[in-house]
Amino acid sequence: MINPVLVEVTRGGLVESRHRGAVAIIDADGAVVQSIGDIERPVFPRSAIKALQALPLVESGAADKFSLSDREIALACSSHAAEPGHIATVNSMLAKIGLDYSALECGCHRPTNEKASLAIAEQRQSPLASHNNCSGKHAGFLCLACYMGVDHAGYIRRDHAVQREVHGALEAMTGAAHGEDICGTDGCSIPTYAVPLKSMALGFAKFATGIGLEPVRAKASKRIFKACVENPWYVAGTDRAGTRIMEAGKGRVLVKTGAEGVYCAAIPELGLGVAIKCDDGTTRAAETIVATVIANLLPKSDAEGEAIRAIGHQTLKNRNNINVGEVRATNNLC
Amino acid sequence: MINPVLVEVTRGGLVESRHRGAVAIIDADGAVVQSIGDIERPVFPRSAIKALQALPLVESGAADKFSLSDREIALACSSHAAEPGHIATVNSMLAKIGLDYSALECGCHRPTNEKASLAIAEQRQSPLASHNNCSGKHAGFLCLACYMGVDHAGYIRRDHAVQREVHGALEAMTGAAHGEDICGTDGCSIPTYAVPLKSMALGFAKFATGIGLEPVRAKASKRIFKACVENPWYVAGTDRAGTRIMEAGKGRVLVKTGAEGVYCAAIPELGLGVAIKCDDGTTRAAETIVATVIANLLPKSDAEGEAIRAIGHQTLKNRNNINVGEVRATNNLC
């Protein structure tokens, strides 16, 4: 199956580039509420499932034991932009378990937020592991390791107790086998497992509703959802699409991006989970797809829905701030 | 027509993302030597045709009048990375006509070369118009305006004498009408015209061979070709694919990238022009496509060809420098 063109990028009235993709909208019983394109093909969720990867941290009792705040839980589900508030929160999480950034095994990269990147350049500082967009998740892994009383060294390895817990939560939530044959290494060096979009969406439908989950997991899901939607800046950062969509949604929608054009979303009031993948891995298109899909799902003329739809319609400006085109959803998404 | 998948991005043995595209390989008589996908659909060439846009600068006599060096001519064809050597060369071109960066109308952006960007941040400097990747081309436009004795202000406008010269050269080289209906505004604010890939490739076949051109234009084409292939760093920058391909080609191949996944190439020894577009506008895929296409065109076991092919096969490393996947050509390109 060839996925349809879901997003067009225009210039001067013509279409300049085209993005294909697939969309799965699933309820907590696994029913396909809507699908576009191939939702059976394995997709690496990358960071889009961080909210599910954080379940063991909360349901184990680790989050309570170390008195993690909602902002810290949101950061454990984040791909943050390494703005000062993100870094302070990572450091605070690590301090609660007596560790610092040197325990993080995610590797270093420059802050994705340009202002933050330039600020450390002006100070002639090199980026630390805490600047890695995944450092909040990794701080959560370290909290879990400490709580479990295991050596935290090597917590990124597939056979480490922490990753085994995460693996179990992912299999249970998505209902998909997470075998070695579908395992790749993520940007931050933890395992990532390619599963069908419909399985990812199912995981987020169960997460959104608690349906079919043990009470402790249902409670943890609710707590993580609340932590993220009430602190969207901690899940992404300034002017990021995920932050803007969650802010516009006013607590009704959790969205999370993953590298290579993936987004997942949970919409409790509709009992639905959403997973999307842009075939070519492009962020701009994934943003337009997820915003449009969510807006379409919410009731007609819903103010939050229309605000979210607007985020998906992007104006392109050039170096002289002239409007030169747009990124827009095609009719295949409407 | 749906263009085929030309590039795959893998992770852990699975395909994570896919890029579709089209390829036109044309000789100077306009014969289609090879095509993949839709080569009739209008494509904005963006910066991929800077070598053709530089023809009026050279054939008018402006380049001689202002004693432009080969490096300066290469820079007039460049999308440079704003490394110190690029900026010095822009400034030298502007000084030859008694102007400075304030005459550039391309707008500002941070250097695309990270080291260069961080270096100006460390100095707490803001980027200037000279840091714009198109500033070499714009310096060439200013040289042409001065040579023509016209007011250079507004040289980016479609109706300015400079852009009319460029427009005439593009129509003549590609054989395609460049009407208002296919005109968009480029990142640097000059007009860009969407024409079929086969027309772009024809333009580069004529540029590569001089066939069908007036002697003065044929001579200018040869001079621009030589200036670029002998100074590939001035056409792009450190570690850029275009630079690496031209270096590997040892003077046999000119390649130039354009935004949104376009590449053009000229191969005089084969009498061919090449134009490629990745449907979704992604640079990594366009690089793999153009490198593979050029390698396929060169004789079997050609050392330069195989060096160019290797540039198109990219290994992906994560934040801990672990190999996590690759960007590779599909069988549709082989």
Coordinates of C-alpha atoms in Angstrom, one line a residue, chain A residues 1-3 9-20 41-42 44 46 105-110 114 117-118 121-124 132-133 156 181-190 192 194 259-260 277-282 284 316 318-320 322-324, chain B residues 1-3 9-20 41-42 44 46 105-110 114 117-118 121-124 132-133 156 181-190 192 194 259-260 277-282 284 316 318-320 322-324:
Chain A
M1 CA 0.0 0.0 0.0
I2 CA 1.3 3.5 -0.9
N3 CA 0.3 6.0 1.7
V9 CA 4.3 22.6 1.0
T10 CA 3.5 25.4 -1.4
R11 CA 5.5 28.3 -2.9
G12 CA 4.0 31.1 -5.1
G13 CA 0.8 29.2 -5.6
L14 CA 2.4 25.9 -6.7
V15 CA 3.1 22.8 -4.6
E16 CA 6.8 22.5 -4.0
S17 CA 7.0 19.4 -1.8
R18 CA 4.7 16.6 -0.8
H19 CA 4.6 14.4 2.3
R20 CA 2.9 11.0 2.5
R41 CA 3.6 -1.5 8.8
P42 CA 6.2 -1.4 11.7
F44 CA 9.8 3.1 15.2
R46 CA 11.1 6.8 18.9
E105 CA 24.1 7.8 29.4
C106 CA 22.2 9.6 26.6
G107 CA 25.2 11.3 25.1
C108 CA 25.5 15.0 24.4
H109 CA 24.2 17.4 21.8
R110 CA 23.7 21.1 21.5
E114 CA 18.6 28.2 19.4
S117 CA 22.4 26.9 22.3
L118 CA 23.8 30.4 21.6
A121 CA 28.3 29.3 23.2
E122 CA 28.5 32.8 24.5
Q123 CA 29.7 31.3 27.8
R124 CA 32.1 29.1 25.8
N132 CA 20.3 16.1 25.4
N133 CA 16.6 16.3 24.6
I156 CA 20.3 2.1 28.6
D181 CA 13.9 -8.7 15.4
I182 CA 12.2 -5.3 15.6
C183 CA 14.7 -3.6 17.9
G184 CA 16.8 -0.6 16.9
T185 CA 18.9 1.8 18.9
D186 CA 17.4 5.2 19.6
G187 CA 19.3 8.5 19.3
C188 CA 19.8 8.4 23.1
S189 CA 21.0 4.8 23.0
I190 CA 18.0 3.0 24.6
T192 CA 13.4 1.4 20.3
A194 CA 9.1 -0.9 15.6
A259 CA 12.1 11.6 15.6
E260 CA 11.5 10.7 12.0
K277 CA 3.9 8.7 10.9
C278 CA 5.1 10.8 8.0
D279 CA 6.8 8.3 5.6
D280 CA 9.8 10.5 5.0
G281 CA 10.4 11.4 8.6
T282 CA 9.9 15.2 8.3
R284 CA 6.9 19.9 9.7
L316 CA 6.6 29.9 5.5
N318 CA 11.9 33.8 4.0
R319 CA 15.0 35.6 5.2
N320 CA 13.3 39.0 4.6
I322 CA 8.2 37.7 3.3
N323 CA 5.4 35.1 3.1
V324 CA 6.6 32.6 0.4
Chain B
M1 CA 2.4 9.4 -11.7
I2 CA 3.6 8.4 -8.2
N3 CA 7.4 8.7 -8.0
V9 CA 16.6 5.3 5.9
T10 CA 17.2 2.2 8.1
R11 CA 17.4 1.6 11.8
G12 CA 18.3 -1.7 13.3
G13 CA 17.8 -3.6 10.1
L14 CA 14.3 -2.2 9.4
V15 CA 13.4 0.7 7.0
E16 CA 12.4 3.6 9.2
S17 CA 11.7 6.3 6.5
R18 CA 11.3 6.4 2.8
H19 CA 12.0 9.2 0.2
R20 CA 10.4 9.3 -3.2
R41 CA 6.1 18.2 -13.2
P42 CA 7.2 21.7 -12.4
F44 CA 11.3 25.0 -8.2
R46 CA 15.9 27.1 -6.0
E105 CA 19.2 42.4 -0.1
C106 CA 19.2 38.6 0.7
G107 CA 18.3 39.0 4.4
C108 CA 20.2 37.6 7.3
H109 CA 20.4 34.2 8.9
R110 CA 22.9 32.4 11.1
E114 CA 27.9 25.2 13.1
S117 CA 27.7 30.1 13.9
L118 CA 29.1 29.4 17.3
A121 CA 27.9 33.8 19.0
E122 CA 31.1 33.6 21.1
Q123 CA 31.9 37.1 19.8
R124 CA 28.3 38.1 20.7
N132 CA 23.3 34.4 4.2
N133 CA 24.1 31.3 2.2
I156 CA 16.1 41.2 -6.2
D181 CA 2.3 31.9 -13.3
I182 CA 5.2 29.6 -12.2
C183 CA 7.1 32.3 -10.2
G184 CA 7.6 32.0 -6.5
T185 CA 9.9 33.9 -4.1
D186 CA 13.1 32.3 -3.1
G187 CA 14.5 32.2 0.5
C188 CA 16.8 35.1 -0.5
S189 CA 13.9 37.0 -2.1
I190 CA 14.8 36.7 -5.8
T192 CA 12.4 31.3 -8.6
A194 CA 9.1 26.1 -11.4
A259 CA 16.5 23.9 -1.1
E260 CA 13.7 21.4 -0.8
K277 CA 14.1 16.3 -6.9
C278 CA 13.2 14.5 -3.7
D279 CA 9.4 14.8 -3.5
D280 CA 9.4 15.7 0.2
G281 CA 12.3 18.2 0.0
T282 CA 14.7 16.4 2.3
R284 CA 19.8 13.7 3.0
L316 CA 23.7 7.3 10.8
N318 CA 23.6 8.5 17.5
R319 CA 24.5 10.8 20.3
N320 CA 26.9 8.2 21.7
I322 CA 26.9 4.3 17.8
N323 CA 26.0 3.3 14.3
V324 CA 22.2 3.0 14.3

